[in-house]
Structures are given as structure tokens and as C-alpha cells.
């Protein structure tokens, strides 16, 4: 069969097809990626959608960073205000500098809700009725506006031997105290048949609400050469009532002693309270020793 391309005298025959093919190749050459001076093709430009996502991501990061900075600044200012407020609301018998630390993830959010998740107060130079005391107080569920009640409070007070003796002297407890490993030693005198007998007892400290009980577990006698029935005297000392040290008038009303830990260096007293009023009058009002 003879092809009609060669037989056709019209330009729209095979010649036209060849011409069209040449034009297509020329257009393709015109739209090809032009290499840069180094011979590498130019990178493709980002679409508008991709640019939008990148900008949005940058904005989110910047906003998050600003919020973190704002929260840190707010936390620092709030902690200073809390410390100042606590110092002004301390009972008249309590003095000292207080440091505050606000817990929780975001202080800004706590300000919005009106309740601080956790506030820790510490003081290394606190004095209670002139007695130096180290203190740490952890309060949870604290109303930021200073009204209402605190959900719970746990506090620890540390006293060395001198501070302990100053405290018990204020309670008119006779004798002096010394600290041991889990025990407290104290000195005193008893009158036996008209004879004053000195003794030194070792006692176990126990928390009892607004009091600390010292129950004798050992005793040494010093009769000064006088013949006495030591067995009877020891029984009286070990089997008698414990020595009571009241701490109610050193604590806000409603605060109870929960634990006493004694080492040769210091005695650590732990106290706790629930639903503690935030009003200044309530915090300034202490318990009563009677």
C-alpha cells in the first residue's frame, strides 16, 4: 500500500506533521529548567499553602515563648508578694524573713482560677517568742485573694538543743534538755523523805495534738551519798506521767503536732492543719496552753 503522505501536495500532509513536531520540541526547549551558573537547576519555589503553614508555626513558637517568659515574670512577682504578705500576717510572737515558692505548671492559669495549687514557705532565721526556729511550710489549695480557707497545710520546724531549752523554759518545765538518738534527755529533782534527789532521765518524744509528750525510758540517780530506795524512785519516774511540753501557744489555732523526730543535732517537729482560715486575725490567733 502506497503512503498518501508523499502523494499529497498540500502542506497539511506529512510536511505539516513534521513542522508541528518541530514546533513542539522548540516549545519544550523554551520551558526547560535553566541551570544556574554552576550548572545546577534552580530549586522549586514553595507554594502559598506551605508558606502559610511555616508562618503559622513560627507564630505559635513565638507566642509560646512569650507566654513562658510572662509566666516566669509573673511567678517571680507573685512569690515576692506572697512572702511579704505572710511576713505581715505572722503572729506578734513570730518574726523573721520568709521565702516563697509557687508550685504548679502555670502561675498565670492559677491566677485565672483564683487558687494556687501549692505554695512552699521557708525561713532559716525565724524566731518564735525569741527562740530561733527553722521552718518549712507547704500549703495546698491556697486562695490567691486571701479570703476563704487553705485546703491543707504541712509544716516542719527544726530546733537545736539551745532553742529547745529556751522553749521549755518558757513553759516552766524544770531542768535542762539534751538531744540524743531518738530520745531527749532531761534533768530534774525529786524530794524523797525530805531529801532532794537529782536525776537525769532519757525520754521518748511523742506527738500529741498541741502538745509533745516526753515519756521516760531510762533514768540515772544522784543522791549525794544519801541512802535511798533507788528501785522505788526509778519506778516512780518511769511509771509516772510523761512530761508535757505544750506548743499550742506557738502555733496558729487548729494546727496539730503530727510527728517528732530527734537526732543529736536537732529535734524536728511536724505539724498539720486542714481548712485553715486565711484571714489575718485567724492566722494571728494561737492556741492556748492550760
PDB file of C-alpha atoms in Angstrom:
ATOM      1  CA  UNK A   1       0.000   0.000   0.000  1.00  0.00           C
ATOM      2  CA  UNK A   2       1.403   3.413  -1.017  1.00  0.00           C
ATOM      3  CA  UNK A   3       1.534   6.099   1.687  1.00  0.00           C
ATOM      4  CA  UNK A   4      -0.545   9.148   0.928  1.00  0.00           C
ATOM      5  CA  UNK A   5       1.936  11.480   2.715  1.00  0.00           C
ATOM      6  CA  UNK A   6       4.222  11.626  -0.307  1.00  0.00           C
ATOM      7  CA  UNK A   7       1.409  11.883  -2.704  1.00  0.00           C
ATOM      8  CA  UNK A   8      -0.224  14.843  -1.031  1.00  0.00           C
ATOM      9  CA  UNK A   9       0.824  18.224  -2.456  1.00  0.00           C
ATOM     10  CA  UNK A  10      -0.767  20.105   0.485  1.00  0.00           C
ATOM     11  CA  UNK A  11       1.262  21.458   3.366  1.00  0.00           C
ATOM     12  CA  UNK A  12      -1.076  19.854   5.856  1.00  0.00           C
ATOM     13  CA  UNK A  13       0.156  16.439   4.904  1.00  0.00           C
ATOM     14  CA  UNK A  14       3.285  14.780   6.315  1.00  0.00           C
ATOM     15  CA  UNK A  15       5.185  18.065   5.933  1.00  0.00           C
ATOM     16  CA  UNK A  16       2.680  19.755   8.241  1.00  0.00           C
ATOM     17  CA  UNK A  17       3.057  16.981  10.777  1.00  0.00           C
ATOM     18  CA  UNK A  18       6.826  17.299  10.691  1.00  0.00           C
ATOM     19  CA  UNK A  19       6.545  21.060  11.171  1.00  0.00           C
ATOM     20  CA  UNK A  20       4.216  20.619  14.129  1.00  0.00           C
ATOM     21  CA  UNK A  21       6.638  18.177  15.687  1.00  0.00           C
ATOM     22  CA  UNK A  22       9.483  20.699  15.347  1.00  0.00           C
ATOM     23  CA  UNK A  23       7.355  23.443  16.958  1.00  0.00           C
ATOM     24  CA  UNK A  24       6.501  21.178  19.932  1.00  0.00           C
ATOM     25  CA  UNK A  25      10.149  20.355  20.502  1.00  0.00           C
ATOM     26  CA  UNK A  26      11.006  24.049  20.342  1.00  0.00           C
ATOM     27  CA  UNK A  27       8.383  24.913  22.981  1.00  0.00           C
ATOM     28  CA  UNK A  28       9.707  22.182  25.261  1.00  0.00           C
ATOM     29  CA  UNK A  29      13.176  23.599  24.902  1.00  0.00           C
ATOM     30  CA  UNK A  30      11.863  27.058  25.824  1.00  0.00           C
ATOM     31  CA  UNK A  31      10.185  25.806  29.067  1.00  0.00           C
ATOM     32  CA  UNK A  32      13.067  23.651  30.283  1.00  0.00           C
ATOM     33  CA  UNK A  33      14.682  24.495  33.682  1.00  0.00           C
ATOM     34  CA  UNK A  34      17.551  26.851  33.032  1.00  0.00           C
ATOM     35  CA  UNK A  35      20.626  25.850  35.005  1.00  0.00           C
ATOM     36  CA  UNK A  36      22.391  28.496  37.088  1.00  0.00           C
ATOM     37  CA  UNK A  37      25.986  29.470  36.631  1.00  0.00           C
ATOM     38  CA  UNK A  38      27.151  26.371  38.463  1.00  0.00           C
ATOM     39  CA  UNK A  39      25.250  24.139  36.112  1.00  0.00           C
ATOM     40  CA  UNK A  40      22.711  23.038  38.789  1.00  0.00           C
ATOM     41  CA  UNK A  41      18.954  23.503  38.251  1.00  0.00           C
ATOM     42  CA  UNK A  42      17.255  26.212  40.314  1.00  0.00           C
ATOM     43  CA  UNK A  43      15.251  24.970  43.388  1.00  0.00           C
ATOM     44  CA  UNK A  44      11.489  24.958  43.184  1.00  0.00           C
ATOM     45  CA  UNK A  45       9.643  27.762  44.944  1.00  0.00           C
ATOM     46  CA  UNK A  46       7.338  26.961  47.920  1.00  0.00           C
ATOM     47  CA  UNK A  47       3.647  27.075  47.318  1.00  0.00           C
ATOM     48  CA  UNK A  48       1.470  29.611  49.125  1.00  0.00           C
ATOM     49  CA  UNK A  49      -0.002  26.865  51.303  1.00  0.00           C
ATOM     50  CA  UNK A  50       3.405  25.694  52.503  1.00  0.00           C
ATOM     51  CA  UNK A  51       4.456  29.267  53.277  1.00  0.00           C
ATOM     52  CA  UNK A  52       1.278  29.737  55.324  1.00  0.00           C
ATOM     53  CA  UNK A  53       1.971  26.673  57.456  1.00  0.00           C
ATOM     54  CA  UNK A  54       5.538  27.810  58.124  1.00  0.00           C
ATOM     55  CA  UNK A  55       4.403  31.285  59.178  1.00  0.00           C
ATOM     56  CA  UNK A  56       1.737  29.803  61.450  1.00  0.00           C
ATOM     57  CA  UNK A  57       4.316  27.533  63.077  1.00  0.00           C
ATOM     58  CA  UNK A  58       6.683  30.436  63.717  1.00  0.00           C
ATOM     59  CA  UNK A  59       3.850  32.468  65.266  1.00  0.00           C
ATOM     60  CA  UNK A  60       2.917  29.586  67.586  1.00  0.00           C
ATOM     61  CA  UNK A  61       6.530  29.193  68.743  1.00  0.00           C
ATOM     62  CA  UNK A  62       6.897  32.930  69.389  1.00  0.00           C
ATOM     63  CA  UNK A  63       3.609  33.107  71.315  1.00  0.00           C
ATOM     64  CA  UNK A  64       4.576  30.058  73.402  1.00  0.00           C
ATOM     65  CA  UNK A  65       7.951  31.620  74.222  1.00  0.00           C
ATOM     66  CA  UNK A  66       6.276  34.882  75.247  1.00  0.00           C
ATOM     67  CA  UNK A  67       3.849  33.000  77.495  1.00  0.00           C
ATOM     68  CA  UNK A  68       6.724  31.163  79.177  1.00  0.00           C
ATOM     69  CA  UNK A  69       8.566  34.431  79.801  1.00  0.00           C
ATOM     70  CA  UNK A  70       5.382  36.088  81.072  1.00  0.00           C
ATOM     71  CA  UNK A  71       4.719  33.149  83.400  1.00  0.00           C
ATOM     72  CA  UNK A  72       8.259  33.285  84.797  1.00  0.00           C
ATOM     73  CA  UNK A  73       7.998  37.022  85.432  1.00  0.00           C
ATOM     74  CA  UNK A  74       4.553  36.639  86.985  1.00  0.00           C
ATOM     75  CA  UNK A  75       5.781  33.770  89.166  1.00  0.00           C
ATOM     76  CA  UNK A  76       8.698  35.843  90.481  1.00  0.00           C
ATOM     77  CA  UNK A  77       6.477  38.835  91.277  1.00  0.00           C
ATOM     78  CA  UNK A  78       3.789  36.657  92.857  1.00  0.00           C
ATOM     79  CA  UNK A  79       6.319  34.823  95.056  1.00  0.00           C
ATOM     80  CA  UNK A  80       7.670  38.134  96.356  1.00  0.00           C
ATOM     81  CA  UNK A  81       4.145  39.342  97.123  1.00  0.00           C
ATOM     82  CA  UNK A  82       3.260  36.098  98.905  1.00  0.00           C
ATOM     83  CA  UNK A  83       6.395  36.277 101.073  1.00  0.00           C
ATOM     84  CA  UNK A  84       5.661  39.890 102.002  1.00  0.00           C
ATOM     85  CA  UNK A  85       2.033  39.105 102.834  1.00  0.00           C
ATOM     86  CA  UNK A  86       2.990  36.145 105.023  1.00  0.00           C
ATOM     87  CA  UNK A  87       5.552  38.201 106.951  1.00  0.00           C
ATOM     88  CA  UNK A  88       2.929  40.873 107.654  1.00  0.00           C
ATOM     89  CA  UNK A  89       0.421  38.256 108.847  1.00  0.00           C
ATOM     90  CA  UNK A  90       2.719  36.396 111.227  1.00  0.00           C
ATOM     91  CA  UNK A  91       1.639  36.334 114.879  1.00  0.00           C
ATOM     92  CA  UNK A  92       3.190  39.033 117.055  1.00  0.00           C
ATOM     93  CA  UNK A  93       5.448  36.471 118.747  1.00  0.00           C
ATOM     94  CA  UNK A  94       6.863  35.258 115.407  1.00  0.00           C
ATOM     95  CA  UNK A  95       9.413  37.256 113.422  1.00  0.00           C
ATOM     96  CA  UNK A  96      11.770  36.589 110.526  1.00  0.00           C
ATOM     97  CA  UNK A  97      12.290  36.682 106.765  1.00  0.00           C
ATOM     98  CA  UNK A  98      10.228  34.317 104.647  1.00  0.00           C
ATOM     99  CA  UNK A  99      10.881  32.981 101.141  1.00  0.00           C
ATOM    100  CA  UNK A 100       8.006  31.766  98.978  1.00  0.00           C
ATOM    101  CA  UNK A 101       7.912  29.344  96.060  1.00  0.00           C
ATOM    102  CA  UNK A 102       4.777  28.784  93.997  1.00  0.00           C
ATOM    103  CA  UNK A 103       4.334  25.279  92.600  1.00  0.00           C
ATOM    104  CA  UNK A 104       2.152  24.122  89.742  1.00  0.00           C
ATOM    105  CA  UNK A 105       2.597  24.283  85.987  1.00  0.00           C
ATOM    106  CA  UNK A 106       1.372  27.806  85.187  1.00  0.00           C
ATOM    107  CA  UNK A 107       1.066  30.724  87.580  1.00  0.00           C
ATOM    108  CA  UNK A 108      -0.990  32.627  85.012  1.00  0.00           C
ATOM    109  CA  UNK A 109      -3.578  29.847  84.981  1.00  0.00           C
ATOM    110  CA  UNK A 110      -3.619  29.738  88.777  1.00  0.00           C
ATOM    111  CA  UNK A 111      -4.289  33.480  88.817  1.00  0.00           C
ATOM    112  CA  UNK A 112      -7.203  32.951  86.451  1.00  0.00           C
ATOM    113  CA  UNK A 113      -8.707  30.214  88.638  1.00  0.00           C
ATOM    114  CA  UNK A 114      -8.071  32.193  91.835  1.00  0.00           C
ATOM    115  CA  UNK A 115      -6.387  29.288  93.647  1.00  0.00           C
ATOM    116  CA  UNK A 116      -2.688  28.481  93.994  1.00  0.00           C
ATOM    117  CA  UNK A 117      -2.030  24.765  93.656  1.00  0.00           C
ATOM    118  CA  UNK A 118       0.885  24.713  96.106  1.00  0.00           C
ATOM    119  CA  UNK A 119       2.929  27.325  97.948  1.00  0.00           C
ATOM    120  CA  UNK A 120       6.096  26.493  99.886  1.00  0.00           C
ATOM    121  CA  UNK A 121       7.334  28.903 102.554  1.00  0.00           C
ATOM    122  CA  UNK A 122      10.788  28.577 104.098  1.00  0.00           C
ATOM    123  CA  UNK A 123      12.726  30.526 106.719  1.00  0.00           C
ATOM    124  CA  UNK A 124      16.130  29.862 108.250  1.00  0.00           C
ATOM    125  CA  UNK A 125      16.061  32.766 110.713  1.00  0.00           C
ATOM    126  CA  UNK A 126      12.567  32.612 112.152  1.00  0.00           C
ATOM    127  CA  UNK A 127      12.156  33.367 115.853  1.00  0.00           C
ATOM    128  CA  UNK A 128       9.193  32.197 117.906  1.00  0.00           C
ATOM    129  CA  UNK A 129       8.929  34.132 121.167  1.00  0.00           C
ATOM    130  CA  UNK A 130      12.642  34.834 120.818  1.00  0.00           C
ATOM    131  CA  UNK A 131      13.526  31.195 120.117  1.00  0.00           C
ATOM    132  CA  UNK A 132      15.318  30.553 116.777  1.00  0.00           C
ATOM    133  CA  UNK A 133      13.473  28.031 114.640  1.00  0.00           C
ATOM    134  CA  UNK A 134      13.985  26.741 111.110  1.00  0.00           C
ATOM    135  CA  UNK A 135      10.677  26.401 109.299  1.00  0.00           C
ATOM    136  CA  UNK A 136       9.223  24.949 106.103  1.00  0.00           C
ATOM    137  CA  UNK A 137       5.512  25.217 105.347  1.00  0.00           C
ATOM    138  CA  UNK A 138       3.739  23.610 102.385  1.00  0.00           C
ATOM    139  CA  UNK A 139       0.215  24.888 101.743  1.00  0.00           C
ATOM    140  CA  UNK A 140      -2.089  23.403  99.109  1.00  0.00           C
ATOM    141  CA  UNK A 141      -5.222  24.923  97.642  1.00  0.00           C
ATOM    142  CA  UNK A 142      -4.445  28.494  98.685  1.00  0.00           C
ATOM    143  CA  UNK A 143      -6.953  31.270  97.827  1.00  0.00           C
ATOM    144  CA  UNK A 144      -4.943  33.902  95.953  1.00  0.00           C
ATOM    145  CA  UNK A 145      -7.164  36.780  97.053  1.00  0.00           C
ATOM    146  CA  UNK A 146      -6.518  35.974 100.705  1.00  0.00           C
ATOM    147  CA  UNK A 147     -10.094  35.058 101.539  1.00  0.00           C
ATOM    148  CA  UNK A 148     -11.539  31.671 102.417  1.00  0.00           C
ATOM    149  CA  UNK A 149      -9.611  28.672 103.703  1.00  0.00           C
ATOM    150  CA  UNK A 150      -6.471  26.762 102.758  1.00  0.00           C
ATOM    151  CA  UNK A 151      -7.202  23.131 101.869  1.00  0.00           C
ATOM    152  CA  UNK A 152      -4.252  21.680 103.791  1.00  0.00           C
ATOM    153  CA  UNK A 153      -1.017  22.746 105.453  1.00  0.00           C
ATOM    154  CA  UNK A 154       2.012  20.621 106.380  1.00  0.00           C
ATOM    155  CA  UNK A 155       4.872  22.273 108.222  1.00  0.00           C
ATOM    156  CA  UNK A 156       8.200  21.250 109.713  1.00  0.00           C
ATOM    157  CA  UNK A 157      10.035  23.165 112.446  1.00  0.00           C
ATOM    158  CA  UNK A 158      13.622  22.382 113.435  1.00  0.00           C
ATOM    159  CA  UNK A 159      15.201  23.371 116.763  1.00  0.00           C
ATOM    160  CA  UNK A 160      18.688  22.758 118.056  1.00  0.00           C
ATOM    161  CA  UNK A 161      19.391  21.936 121.704  1.00  0.00           C
ATOM    162  CA  UNK A 162      19.670  25.555 122.845  1.00  0.00           C
ATOM    163  CA  UNK A 163      16.422  26.514 121.117  1.00  0.00           C
ATOM    164  CA  UNK A 164      14.644  23.536 122.670  1.00  0.00           C
ATOM    165  CA  UNK A 165      15.764  24.552 126.150  1.00  0.00           C
ATOM    166  CA  UNK A 166      14.618  28.115 125.561  1.00  0.00           C
ATOM    167  CA  UNK A 167      11.208  26.823 124.513  1.00  0.00           C
ATOM    168  CA  UNK A 168      10.699  24.536 127.505  1.00  0.00           C
ATOM    169  CA  UNK A 169      11.914  27.195 129.934  1.00  0.00           C
ATOM    170  CA  UNK A 170       9.075  29.379 128.699  1.00  0.00           C
ATOM    171  CA  UNK A 171       6.738  26.513 129.679  1.00  0.00           C
ATOM    172  CA  UNK A 172       8.228  26.454 133.206  1.00  0.00           C
ATOM    173  CA  UNK A 173       9.454  22.883 132.717  1.00  0.00           C
ATOM    174  CA  UNK A 174      12.207  22.234 135.300  1.00  0.00           C
ATOM    175  CA  UNK A 175      15.641  21.008 134.304  1.00  0.00           C
ATOM    176  CA  UNK A 176      17.575  21.169 131.070  1.00  0.00           C
ATOM    177  CA  UNK A 177      17.210  19.087 127.918  1.00  0.00           C
ATOM    178  CA  UNK A 178      19.770  17.322 125.750  1.00  0.00           C
ATOM    179  CA  UNK A 179      19.239  15.646 122.390  1.00  0.00           C
ATOM    180  CA  UNK A 180      20.127  12.029 121.654  1.00  0.00           C
ATOM    181  CA  UNK A 181      19.466   9.422 119.005  1.00  0.00           C
ATOM    182  CA  UNK A 182      15.671   9.183 119.053  1.00  0.00           C
ATOM    183  CA  UNK A 183      15.458  10.343 122.661  1.00  0.00           C
ATOM    184  CA  UNK A 184      15.530  13.514 124.711  1.00  0.00           C
ATOM    185  CA  UNK A 185      17.483  13.692 127.964  1.00  0.00           C
ATOM    186  CA  UNK A 186      16.367  15.955 130.766  1.00  0.00           C
ATOM    187  CA  UNK A 187      17.410  16.700 134.323  1.00  0.00           C
ATOM    188  CA  UNK A 188      15.288  17.267 137.383  1.00  0.00           C
ATOM    189  CA  UNK A 189      14.949  16.787 141.129  1.00  0.00           C
ATOM    190  CA  UNK A 190      12.599  14.897 143.402  1.00  0.00           C
ATOM    191  CA  UNK A 191      12.134  15.106 147.150  1.00  0.00           C
ATOM    192  CA  UNK A 192      12.318  11.732 148.892  1.00  0.00           C
ATOM    193  CA  UNK A 193      11.832  11.667 152.679  1.00  0.00           C
ATOM    194  CA  UNK A 194      12.862  15.276 152.867  1.00  0.00           C
ATOM    195  CA  UNK A 195      15.945  14.658 150.763  1.00  0.00           C
ATOM    196  CA  UNK A 196      16.287  16.330 147.369  1.00  0.00           C
ATOM    197  CA  UNK A 197      17.376  13.741 144.842  1.00  0.00           C
ATOM    198  CA  UNK A 198      18.635  14.742 141.412  1.00  0.00           C
ATOM    199  CA  UNK A 199      18.068  12.560 138.395  1.00  0.00           C
ATOM    200  CA  UNK A 200      18.768  12.501 134.688  1.00  0.00           C
ATOM    201  CA  UNK A 201      16.147  10.770 132.579  1.00  0.00           C
ATOM    202  CA  UNK A 202      16.047   9.685 128.975  1.00  0.00           C
ATOM    203  CA  UNK A 203      12.659  10.081 127.332  1.00  0.00           C
ATOM    204  CA  UNK A 204      10.967   9.213 124.090  1.00  0.00           C
ATOM    205  CA  UNK A 205       9.265  12.181 122.418  1.00  0.00           C
ATOM    206  CA  UNK A 206       5.746  11.690 121.099  1.00  0.00           C
ATOM    207  CA  UNK A 207       3.351  13.989 119.246  1.00  0.00           C
ATOM    208  CA  UNK A 208       0.015  14.573 120.973  1.00  0.00           C
ATOM    209  CA  UNK A 209      -2.009  17.202 119.151  1.00  0.00           C
ATOM    210  CA  UNK A 210      -1.000  20.595 120.517  1.00  0.00           C
ATOM    211  CA  UNK A 211       1.489  19.024 122.947  1.00  0.00           C
ATOM    212  CA  UNK A 212       4.677  16.974 122.916  1.00  0.00           C
ATOM    213  CA  UNK A 213       4.896  14.157 125.471  1.00  0.00           C
ATOM    214  CA  UNK A 214       8.230  13.031 126.917  1.00  0.00           C
ATOM    215  CA  UNK A 215       7.867   9.500 128.302  1.00  0.00           C
ATOM    216  CA  UNK A 216      10.871   8.331 130.410  1.00  0.00           C
ATOM    217  CA  UNK A 217      12.631   5.190 129.174  1.00  0.00           C
ATOM    218  CA  UNK A 218      15.756   5.361 131.372  1.00  0.00           C
ATOM    219  CA  UNK A 219      16.964   7.169 134.478  1.00  0.00           C
ATOM    220  CA  UNK A 220      20.159   7.835 136.440  1.00  0.00           C
ATOM    221  CA  UNK A 221      20.101   8.971 140.079  1.00  0.00           C
ATOM    222  CA  UNK A 222      22.406  11.222 142.048  1.00  0.00           C
ATOM    223  CA  UNK A 223      21.523  11.128 145.761  1.00  0.00           C
ATOM    224  CA  UNK A 224      24.614  12.819 147.095  1.00  0.00           C
ATOM    225  CA  UNK A 225      25.588   9.906 149.338  1.00  0.00           C
ATOM    226  CA  UNK A 226      22.168   9.565 150.949  1.00  0.00           C
ATOM    227  CA  UNK A 227      20.815   6.019 151.249  1.00  0.00           C
ATOM    228  CA  UNK A 228      17.508   5.710 149.386  1.00  0.00           C
ATOM    229  CA  UNK A 229      15.456   3.011 147.738  1.00  0.00           C
ATOM    230  CA  UNK A 230      16.586   3.582 144.160  1.00  0.00           C
ATOM    231  CA  UNK A 231      14.266   0.922 142.787  1.00  0.00           C
ATOM    232  CA  UNK A 232      11.189   2.675 144.142  1.00  0.00           C
ATOM    233  CA  UNK A 233      12.331   6.033 142.831  1.00  0.00           C
ATOM    234  CA  UNK A 234      13.070   4.657 139.386  1.00  0.00           C
ATOM    235  CA  UNK A 235       9.618   3.082 139.296  1.00  0.00           C
ATOM    236  CA  UNK A 236       8.086   6.420 140.178  1.00  0.00           C
ATOM    237  CA  UNK A 237       9.994   8.153 137.412  1.00  0.00           C
ATOM    238  CA  UNK A 238       9.477   5.548 134.711  1.00  0.00           C
ATOM    239  CA  UNK A 239       5.917   4.708 135.639  1.00  0.00           C
ATOM    240  CA  UNK A 240       4.698   8.244 136.197  1.00  0.00           C
ATOM    241  CA  UNK A 241       3.019  10.640 133.839  1.00  0.00           C
ATOM    242  CA  UNK A 242       5.077  11.893 130.905  1.00  0.00           C
ATOM    243  CA  UNK A 243       6.494  15.390 130.903  1.00  0.00           C
ATOM    244  CA  UNK A 244       4.173  17.592 128.845  1.00  0.00           C
ATOM    245  CA  UNK A 245       5.563  20.370 126.654  1.00  0.00           C
ATOM    246  CA  UNK A 246       2.730  22.499 125.306  1.00  0.00           C
ATOM    247  CA  UNK A 247       3.264  24.097 121.895  1.00  0.00           C
ATOM    248  CA  UNK A 248      -0.288  25.323 121.309  1.00  0.00           C
ATOM    249  CA  UNK A 249       0.612  28.928 122.072  1.00  0.00           C
ATOM    250  CA  UNK A 250       3.402  28.722 119.477  1.00  0.00           C
ATOM    251  CA  UNK A 251       1.109  27.645 116.630  1.00  0.00           C
ATOM    252  CA  UNK A 252      -1.966  29.079 114.885  1.00  0.00           C
ATOM    253  CA  UNK A 253      -5.204  27.791 116.328  1.00  0.00           C
ATOM    254  CA  UNK A 254      -6.210  24.453 114.800  1.00  0.00           C
ATOM    255  CA  UNK A 255      -2.673  23.323 113.951  1.00  0.00           C
ATOM    256  CA  UNK A 256      -1.711  19.954 115.450  1.00  0.00           C
ATOM    257  CA  UNK A 257       1.623  18.228 116.049  1.00  0.00           C
ATOM    258  CA  UNK A 258       1.828  15.056 113.940  1.00  0.00           C
ATOM    259  CA  UNK A 259       5.391  13.811 114.447  1.00  0.00           C
ATOM    260  CA  UNK A 260       8.553  14.420 116.463  1.00  0.00           C
ATOM    261  CA  UNK A 261      11.950  13.258 115.186  1.00  0.00           C
ATOM    262  CA  UNK A 262      15.004  13.602 117.437  1.00  0.00           C
ATOM    263  CA  UNK A 263      18.686  13.433 116.492  1.00  0.00           C
ATOM    264  CA  UNK A 264      21.762  14.605 118.438  1.00  0.00           C
ATOM    265  CA  UNK A 265      21.864  17.740 116.254  1.00  0.00           C
ATOM    266  CA  UNK A 266      18.236  18.849 116.322  1.00  0.00           C
ATOM    267  CA  UNK A 267      14.632  17.986 117.016  1.00  0.00           C
ATOM    268  CA  UNK A 268      12.252  18.177 114.082  1.00  0.00           C
ATOM    269  CA  UNK A 269       8.582  18.782 114.826  1.00  0.00           C
ATOM    270  CA  UNK A 270       5.989  18.226 112.099  1.00  0.00           C
ATOM    271  CA  UNK A 271       2.559  19.838 112.259  1.00  0.00           C
ATOM    272  CA  UNK A 272      -0.507  19.811 110.022  1.00  0.00           C
ATOM    273  CA  UNK A 273      -3.845  21.535 109.596  1.00  0.00           C
ATOM    274  CA  UNK A 274      -6.865  21.277 107.300  1.00  0.00           C
ATOM    275  CA  UNK A 275      -9.257  24.019 106.185  1.00  0.00           C
ATOM    276  CA  UNK A 276      -7.068  26.676 107.756  1.00  0.00           C
ATOM    277  CA  UNK A 277      -8.654  30.171 107.574  1.00  0.00           C
ATOM    278  CA  UNK A 278      -6.749  32.740 105.513  1.00  0.00           C
ATOM    279  CA  UNK A 279      -7.917  35.789 107.447  1.00  0.00           C
ATOM    280  CA  UNK A 280      -5.154  37.678 109.239  1.00  0.00           C
ATOM    281  CA  UNK A 281      -6.993  37.566 112.539  1.00  0.00           C
ATOM    282  CA  UNK A 282      -7.352  33.788 112.326  1.00  0.00           C
ATOM    283  CA  UNK A 283      -3.690  33.200 111.441  1.00  0.00           C
ATOM    284  CA  UNK A 284      -2.551  35.528 114.219  1.00  0.00           C
ATOM    285  CA  UNK A 285      -4.664  33.746 116.812  1.00  0.00           C
ATOM    286  CA  UNK A 286      -2.670  30.994 118.524  1.00  0.00           C
ATOM    287  CA  UNK A 287      -3.809  28.106 120.662  1.00  0.00           C
ATOM    288  CA  UNK A 288      -3.856  28.132 124.444  1.00  0.00           C
ATOM    289  CA  UNK A 289      -1.756  26.160 126.904  1.00  0.00           C
ATOM    290  CA  UNK A 290      -3.734  25.477 130.036  1.00  0.00           C
TER     291      UNK A 290
END
